[in-house]
Amino acid sequence: ADWADVGGPRLPMTGSGRLLQAAPQWRVPSNLRAKINIVFGIEVTAQPKILGLVDMEQGWNFLPRFDMSHHWTQRNMLSFCTGLPEKLRVSDMMCWIQDFRDYVVDSGGRFPVPFPELFDSLVGKFAQVGLTGIQSSKDFLWLRGNEVKASYMMATIDVSKYGSTSSAMEHKANWDEYLNTWNLESQSLARGAWHTASLWVRADAQSQLISSTISTLVIVLVLAFVGMVAFTKDFGLSLYVVLATIAV
């Protein structure tokens, strides 16, 4: 599927989270690394338009089946952060559920939190005082009262945000694979996660531009050849003229 900047809900792109591997392994300077947002509990309902802007204020909904308070959802969300494969090149992960786990355990509680009412109470308190990286953990949550309706995490990857289209599409495919596997293996109340990044949008736009340019060129050459054959009645001469035109 094509990737587009959906415009909303807004996902902040700043801050620093957990360093996952030793710094000497990284190739890209930290200020040039791309950032990936991973969203849980939201579905985008807006359809792309050929002309005009998409109204993203009405273009998304909370997933009705998503239940953050369920203990298996909590486990699955935590496993998303702790199970990141090396090929995703994640250098820094802002994972609020890890910080929530630490908050609960440090308070003498159990994680995952076994009861929905207790989870809502604890997450409400955590949202007021917790930090994920240097940001308030509340910034990563869509709350209705103390109920977590949706959330997101942010990964910084050792891939340049100005990198080549081929490199970006390769890493996007790796993230597609990881998300697809995680969604399949997770409990049903946790599924529906997806990822987005400005790097994917730029790379996909460039890929589509290159593809459309090649298609247009092929069509023009075929039409030129057919036209020359019709005009000269000579297949060889027509082919020679088209090849000469390409060479020029």
Short mmCIF file of N, CA and C in Angstrom, two decimals, residues 38-148:
data_model
loop_
_atom_site.label_atom_id
_atom_site.label_comp_id
_atom_site.label_asym_id
_atom_site.label_seq_id
_atom_site.Cartn_x
_atom_site.Cartn_y
_atom_site.Cartn_z
N ILE A 38 4.99 4.04 15.95
CA ILE A 38 4.21 2.80 15.94
C ILE A 38 2.94 3.05 16.73
N VAL A 39 1.80 2.88 16.09
CA VAL A 39 0.51 3.27 16.66
C VAL A 39 -0.29 2.02 17.02
N PHE A 40 -0.90 2.05 18.20
CA PHE A 40 -1.72 0.94 18.69
C PHE A 40 -3.10 1.47 19.05
N GLY A 41 -4.15 0.80 18.54
CA GLY A 41 -5.50 1.15 18.96
C GLY A 41 -6.21 2.15 18.09
N ILE A 42 -5.65 2.51 16.95
CA ILE A 42 -6.27 3.50 16.05
C ILE A 42 -6.33 2.91 14.65
N GLU A 43 -7.42 3.15 13.98
CA GLU A 43 -7.53 2.79 12.57
C GLU A 43 -7.79 4.06 11.75
N VAL A 44 -7.12 4.16 10.62
CA VAL A 44 -7.31 5.30 9.73
C VAL A 44 -8.44 4.95 8.76
N THR A 45 -9.48 5.77 8.74
CA THR A 45 -10.64 5.50 7.89
C THR A 45 -10.70 6.40 6.67
N ALA A 46 -9.90 7.44 6.64
CA ALA A 46 -9.93 8.37 5.51
C ALA A 46 -9.43 7.69 4.24
N GLN A 47 -10.05 8.02 3.13
CA GLN A 47 -9.65 7.48 1.83
C GLN A 47 -8.92 8.57 1.04
N PRO A 48 -7.85 8.19 0.33
CA PRO A 48 -7.12 9.18 -0.46
C PRO A 48 -7.98 9.75 -1.57
N LYS A 49 -7.74 11.03 -1.88
CA LYS A 49 -8.46 11.71 -2.95
C LYS A 49 -7.50 12.08 -4.07
N ILE A 50 -8.01 12.04 -5.29
CA ILE A 50 -7.21 12.48 -6.43
C ILE A 50 -7.03 13.99 -6.37
N LEU A 51 -8.09 14.70 -6.03
CA LEU A 51 -8.05 16.14 -5.90
C LEU A 51 -8.56 16.54 -4.53
N GLY A 52 -7.97 17.60 -3.97
CA GLY A 52 -8.44 18.10 -2.69
C GLY A 52 -7.75 17.42 -1.51
N LEU A 53 -7.96 18.01 -0.33
CA LEU A 53 -7.34 17.52 0.89
C LEU A 53 -8.25 16.54 1.61
N VAL A 54 -7.64 15.61 2.29
CA VAL A 54 -8.38 14.63 3.09
C VAL A 54 -8.63 15.25 4.47
N ASP A 55 -9.87 15.19 4.94
CA ASP A 55 -10.22 15.71 6.26
C ASP A 55 -9.82 14.68 7.31
N MET A 56 -8.65 14.87 7.92
CA MET A 56 -8.16 13.90 8.88
C MET A 56 -8.77 14.09 10.27
N GLU A 57 -9.46 15.20 10.50
CA GLU A 57 -10.16 15.36 11.77
C GLU A 57 -11.21 14.27 11.95
N GLN A 58 -11.80 13.86 10.83
CA GLN A 58 -12.81 12.80 10.85
C GLN A 58 -12.30 11.52 10.20
N GLY A 59 -10.99 11.45 10.00
CA GLY A 59 -10.43 10.36 9.22
C GLY A 59 -9.84 9.22 10.02
N TRP A 60 -10.13 9.16 11.32
CA TRP A 60 -9.60 8.06 12.12
C TRP A 60 -10.54 7.75 13.26
N ASN A 61 -10.44 6.51 13.76
CA ASN A 61 -11.27 6.06 14.88
C ASN A 61 -10.43 5.23 15.83
N PHE A 62 -10.88 5.15 17.07
CA PHE A 62 -10.30 4.18 17.99
C PHE A 62 -10.79 2.79 17.61
N LEU A 63 -9.90 1.81 17.65
CA LEU A 63 -10.30 0.44 17.40
C LEU A 63 -11.19 -0.06 18.53
N PRO A 64 -12.42 -0.45 18.25
CA PRO A 64 -13.33 -0.85 19.33
C PRO A 64 -12.88 -2.08 20.10
N ARG A 65 -12.11 -2.97 19.45
CA ARG A 65 -11.69 -4.20 20.12
C ARG A 65 -10.43 -4.03 20.95
N PHE A 66 -9.73 -2.91 20.78
CA PHE A 66 -8.46 -2.72 21.47
C PHE A 66 -8.71 -2.52 22.97
N ASP A 67 -8.01 -3.28 23.81
CA ASP A 67 -8.21 -3.21 25.27
C ASP A 67 -6.85 -3.22 25.95
N MET A 68 -6.37 -2.03 26.28
CA MET A 68 -5.06 -1.90 26.90
C MET A 68 -5.04 -2.45 28.31
N SER A 69 -6.18 -2.49 28.96
CA SER A 69 -6.23 -2.94 30.35
C SER A 69 -6.12 -4.46 30.49
N HIS A 70 -6.27 -5.19 29.40
CA HIS A 70 -6.16 -6.65 29.46
C HIS A 70 -4.71 -7.04 29.67
N HIS A 71 -4.48 -8.01 30.55
CA HIS A 71 -3.10 -8.36 30.90
C HIS A 71 -2.32 -8.90 29.71
N TRP A 72 -2.98 -9.58 28.76
CA TRP A 72 -2.26 -10.07 27.59
C TRP A 72 -1.89 -8.93 26.64
N THR A 73 -2.72 -7.92 26.56
CA THR A 73 -2.37 -6.74 25.75
C THR A 73 -1.13 -6.08 26.32
N GLN A 74 -1.07 -5.97 27.64
CA GLN A 74 0.11 -5.39 28.28
C GLN A 74 1.36 -6.21 27.98
N ARG A 75 1.23 -7.52 28.07
CA ARG A 75 2.37 -8.40 27.75
C ARG A 75 2.82 -8.22 26.30
N ASN A 76 1.84 -8.23 25.39
CA ASN A 76 2.16 -8.11 23.97
C ASN A 76 2.81 -6.77 23.65
N MET A 77 2.31 -5.70 24.25
CA MET A 77 2.89 -4.38 24.01
C MET A 77 4.33 -4.33 24.51
N LEU A 78 4.57 -4.91 25.68
CA LEU A 78 5.93 -4.92 26.21
C LEU A 78 6.85 -5.75 25.31
N SER A 79 6.34 -6.89 24.83
CA SER A 79 7.16 -7.74 23.97
C SER A 79 7.50 -7.05 22.66
N PHE A 80 6.65 -6.13 22.22
CA PHE A 80 6.95 -5.39 21.00
C PHE A 80 8.27 -4.64 21.17
N CYS A 81 8.45 -4.01 22.33
CA CYS A 81 9.66 -3.22 22.58
C CYS A 81 10.87 -4.09 22.87
N THR A 82 10.67 -5.17 23.61
CA THR A 82 11.81 -5.99 24.04
C THR A 82 12.24 -7.00 22.97
N GLY A 83 11.40 -7.21 21.96
CA GLY A 83 11.72 -8.22 20.95
C GLY A 83 12.16 -7.66 19.62
N LEU A 84 12.56 -6.40 19.57
CA LEU A 84 12.96 -5.78 18.31
C LEU A 84 14.20 -6.47 17.73
N PRO A 85 14.11 -6.98 16.51
CA PRO A 85 15.28 -7.64 15.90
C PRO A 85 16.33 -6.62 15.48
N GLU A 86 17.56 -7.08 15.39
CA GLU A 86 18.69 -6.19 15.07
C GLU A 86 18.54 -5.54 13.71
N LYS A 87 17.89 -6.23 12.76
CA LYS A 87 17.80 -5.68 11.40
C LYS A 87 16.93 -4.43 11.32
N LEU A 88 16.15 -4.14 12.36
CA LEU A 88 15.37 -2.91 12.38
C LEU A 88 16.23 -1.70 12.70
N ARG A 89 17.45 -1.94 13.19
CA ARG A 89 18.44 -0.88 13.43
C ARG A 89 17.93 0.18 14.40
N VAL A 90 17.24 -0.25 15.44
CA VAL A 90 16.69 0.69 16.42
C VAL A 90 17.79 1.08 17.41
N SER A 91 18.14 2.36 17.43
CA SER A 91 19.16 2.86 18.33
C SER A 91 18.57 3.44 19.61
N ASP A 92 17.30 3.83 19.54
CA ASP A 92 16.67 4.49 20.68
C ASP A 92 15.17 4.21 20.61
N MET A 93 14.57 3.80 21.73
CA MET A 93 13.16 3.42 21.74
C MET A 93 12.43 4.14 22.86
N MET A 94 11.43 4.91 22.49
CA MET A 94 10.57 5.56 23.48
C MET A 94 9.33 4.70 23.66
N CYS A 95 9.39 3.84 24.67
CA CYS A 95 8.38 2.80 24.89
C CYS A 95 7.71 3.05 26.24
N TRP A 96 6.56 3.66 26.21
CA TRP A 96 5.91 4.05 27.47
C TRP A 96 5.53 2.86 28.33
N ILE A 97 5.22 1.70 27.70
CA ILE A 97 4.78 0.55 28.48
C ILE A 97 5.93 0.01 29.33
N GLN A 98 7.17 0.15 28.89
CA GLN A 98 8.31 -0.24 29.72
C GLN A 98 8.41 0.67 30.94
N ASP A 99 8.21 1.96 30.72
CA ASP A 99 8.26 2.90 31.84
C ASP A 99 7.09 2.67 32.80
N PHE A 100 5.93 2.32 32.26
CA PHE A 100 4.79 2.00 33.11
C PHE A 100 5.06 0.74 33.94
N ARG A 101 5.65 -0.28 33.32
CA ARG A 101 6.01 -1.49 34.06
C ARG A 101 6.94 -1.16 35.22
N ASP A 102 7.96 -0.33 34.95
CA ASP A 102 8.90 0.04 36.01
C ASP A 102 8.18 0.80 37.12
N TYR A 103 7.25 1.66 36.74
CA TYR A 103 6.48 2.44 37.72
C TYR A 103 5.66 1.51 38.62
N VAL A 104 4.99 0.54 38.00
CA VAL A 104 4.16 -0.39 38.76
C VAL A 104 5.01 -1.25 39.69
N VAL A 105 6.11 -1.82 39.17
CA VAL A 105 6.96 -2.70 39.97
C VAL A 105 7.62 -1.92 41.11
N ASP A 106 8.10 -0.71 40.82
CA ASP A 106 8.75 0.10 41.86
C ASP A 106 7.77 0.50 42.95
N SER A 107 6.46 0.52 42.60
CA SER A 107 5.43 0.85 43.59
C SER A 107 4.98 -0.37 44.38
N GLY A 108 5.58 -1.53 44.08
CA GLY A 108 5.24 -2.74 44.79
C GLY A 108 4.12 -3.55 44.15
N GLY A 109 3.73 -3.18 42.93
CA GLY A 109 2.65 -3.86 42.25
C GLY A 109 3.15 -4.96 41.31
N ARG A 110 2.20 -5.60 40.64
CA ARG A 110 2.49 -6.67 39.69
C ARG A 110 2.30 -6.16 38.27
N PHE A 111 3.18 -6.62 37.40
CA PHE A 111 3.01 -6.35 35.97
C PHE A 111 3.10 -7.67 35.22
N PRO A 112 2.16 -7.92 34.30
CA PRO A 112 1.06 -7.02 33.91
C PRO A 112 0.02 -6.86 35.02
N VAL A 113 -0.63 -5.71 35.00
CA VAL A 113 -1.65 -5.43 36.00
C VAL A 113 -2.84 -6.35 35.73
N PRO A 114 -3.27 -7.16 36.71
CA PRO A 114 -4.24 -8.22 36.43
C PRO A 114 -5.69 -7.77 36.29
N PHE A 115 -6.04 -6.61 36.86
CA PHE A 115 -7.45 -6.21 36.87
C PHE A 115 -7.64 -4.89 36.11
N PRO A 116 -8.63 -4.82 35.20
CA PRO A 116 -8.83 -3.61 34.40
C PRO A 116 -9.01 -2.34 35.23
N GLU A 117 -9.79 -2.41 36.30
CA GLU A 117 -10.03 -1.22 37.12
C GLU A 117 -8.74 -0.74 37.76
N LEU A 118 -7.92 -1.68 38.22
CA LEU A 118 -6.64 -1.32 38.81
C LEU A 118 -5.70 -0.74 37.77
N PHE A 119 -5.71 -1.32 36.58
CA PHE A 119 -4.87 -0.80 35.50
C PHE A 119 -5.24 0.65 35.20
N ASP A 120 -6.53 0.93 35.04
CA ASP A 120 -6.97 2.30 34.72
C ASP A 120 -6.54 3.27 35.80
N SER A 121 -6.66 2.85 37.06
CA SER A 121 -6.26 3.72 38.17
C SER A 121 -4.76 4.00 38.14
N LEU A 122 -3.97 2.94 37.94
CA LEU A 122 -2.52 3.10 37.93
C LEU A 122 -2.03 3.91 36.73
N VAL A 123 -2.61 3.66 35.57
CA VAL A 123 -2.15 4.37 34.37
C VAL A 123 -2.54 5.84 34.44
N GLY A 124 -3.67 6.13 35.11
CA GLY A 124 -4.05 7.53 35.29
C GLY A 124 -3.04 8.28 36.14
N LYS A 125 -2.57 7.63 37.21
CA LYS A 125 -1.55 8.25 38.06
C LYS A 125 -0.21 8.34 37.32
N PHE A 126 0.13 7.27 36.60
CA PHE A 126 1.38 7.25 35.84
C PHE A 126 1.42 8.36 34.80
N ALA A 127 0.29 8.61 34.16
CA ALA A 127 0.24 9.63 33.11
C ALA A 127 0.55 11.02 33.66
N GLN A 128 0.30 11.22 34.92
CA GLN A 128 0.55 12.54 35.52
C GLN A 128 2.01 12.75 35.92
N VAL A 129 2.71 11.65 36.24
CA VAL A 129 4.06 11.80 36.78
C VAL A 129 5.13 11.10 35.94
N GLY A 130 4.72 10.17 35.07
CA GLY A 130 5.69 9.35 34.34
C GLY A 130 6.40 10.11 33.23
N LEU A 131 7.62 9.68 32.96
CA LEU A 131 8.41 10.22 31.85
C LEU A 131 8.82 9.08 30.93
N THR A 132 8.73 9.34 29.63
CA THR A 132 9.26 8.42 28.62
C THR A 132 10.29 9.21 27.84
N GLY A 133 11.55 8.87 28.04
CA GLY A 133 12.60 9.75 27.55
C GLY A 133 12.57 11.04 28.36
N ILE A 134 12.49 12.15 27.67
CA ILE A 134 12.38 13.44 28.36
C ILE A 134 10.99 14.04 28.21
N GLN A 135 10.06 13.25 27.68
CA GLN A 135 8.69 13.69 27.51
C GLN A 135 7.79 13.10 28.58
N SER A 136 6.69 13.79 28.84
CA SER A 136 5.68 13.22 29.70
C SER A 136 5.11 11.98 29.02
N SER A 137 4.98 10.90 29.78
CA SER A 137 4.42 9.67 29.22
C SER A 137 2.99 9.88 28.73
N LYS A 138 2.33 10.86 29.27
CA LYS A 138 0.95 11.15 28.85
C LYS A 138 0.89 11.53 27.38
N ASP A 139 1.99 12.10 26.86
CA ASP A 139 2.01 12.51 25.45
C ASP A 139 1.87 11.32 24.50
N PHE A 140 2.14 10.11 24.99
CA PHE A 140 2.09 8.92 24.15
C PHE A 140 0.75 8.19 24.25
N LEU A 141 -0.18 8.75 24.99
CA LEU A 141 -1.44 8.08 25.26
C LEU A 141 -2.62 8.90 24.79
N TRP A 142 -3.64 8.22 24.25
CA TRP A 142 -4.95 8.83 24.04
C TRP A 142 -5.84 8.35 25.18
N LEU A 143 -6.12 9.23 26.11
CA LEU A 143 -6.89 8.88 27.31
C LEU A 143 -8.30 9.43 27.23
N ARG A 144 -9.23 8.65 27.70
CA ARG A 144 -10.60 9.11 27.94
C ARG A 144 -10.88 8.80 29.40
N GLY A 145 -10.78 9.86 30.22
CA GLY A 145 -10.73 9.63 31.65
C GLY A 145 -9.38 8.99 31.97
N ASN A 146 -9.41 7.85 32.63
CA ASN A 146 -8.18 7.09 32.88
C ASN A 146 -8.06 5.88 31.97
N GLU A 147 -8.94 5.76 30.99
CA GLU A 147 -8.92 4.63 30.08
C GLU A 147 -8.02 4.92 28.89
N VAL A 148 -7.08 4.04 28.64
CA VAL A 148 -6.19 4.18 27.49
C VAL A 148 -6.92 3.64 26.26
#
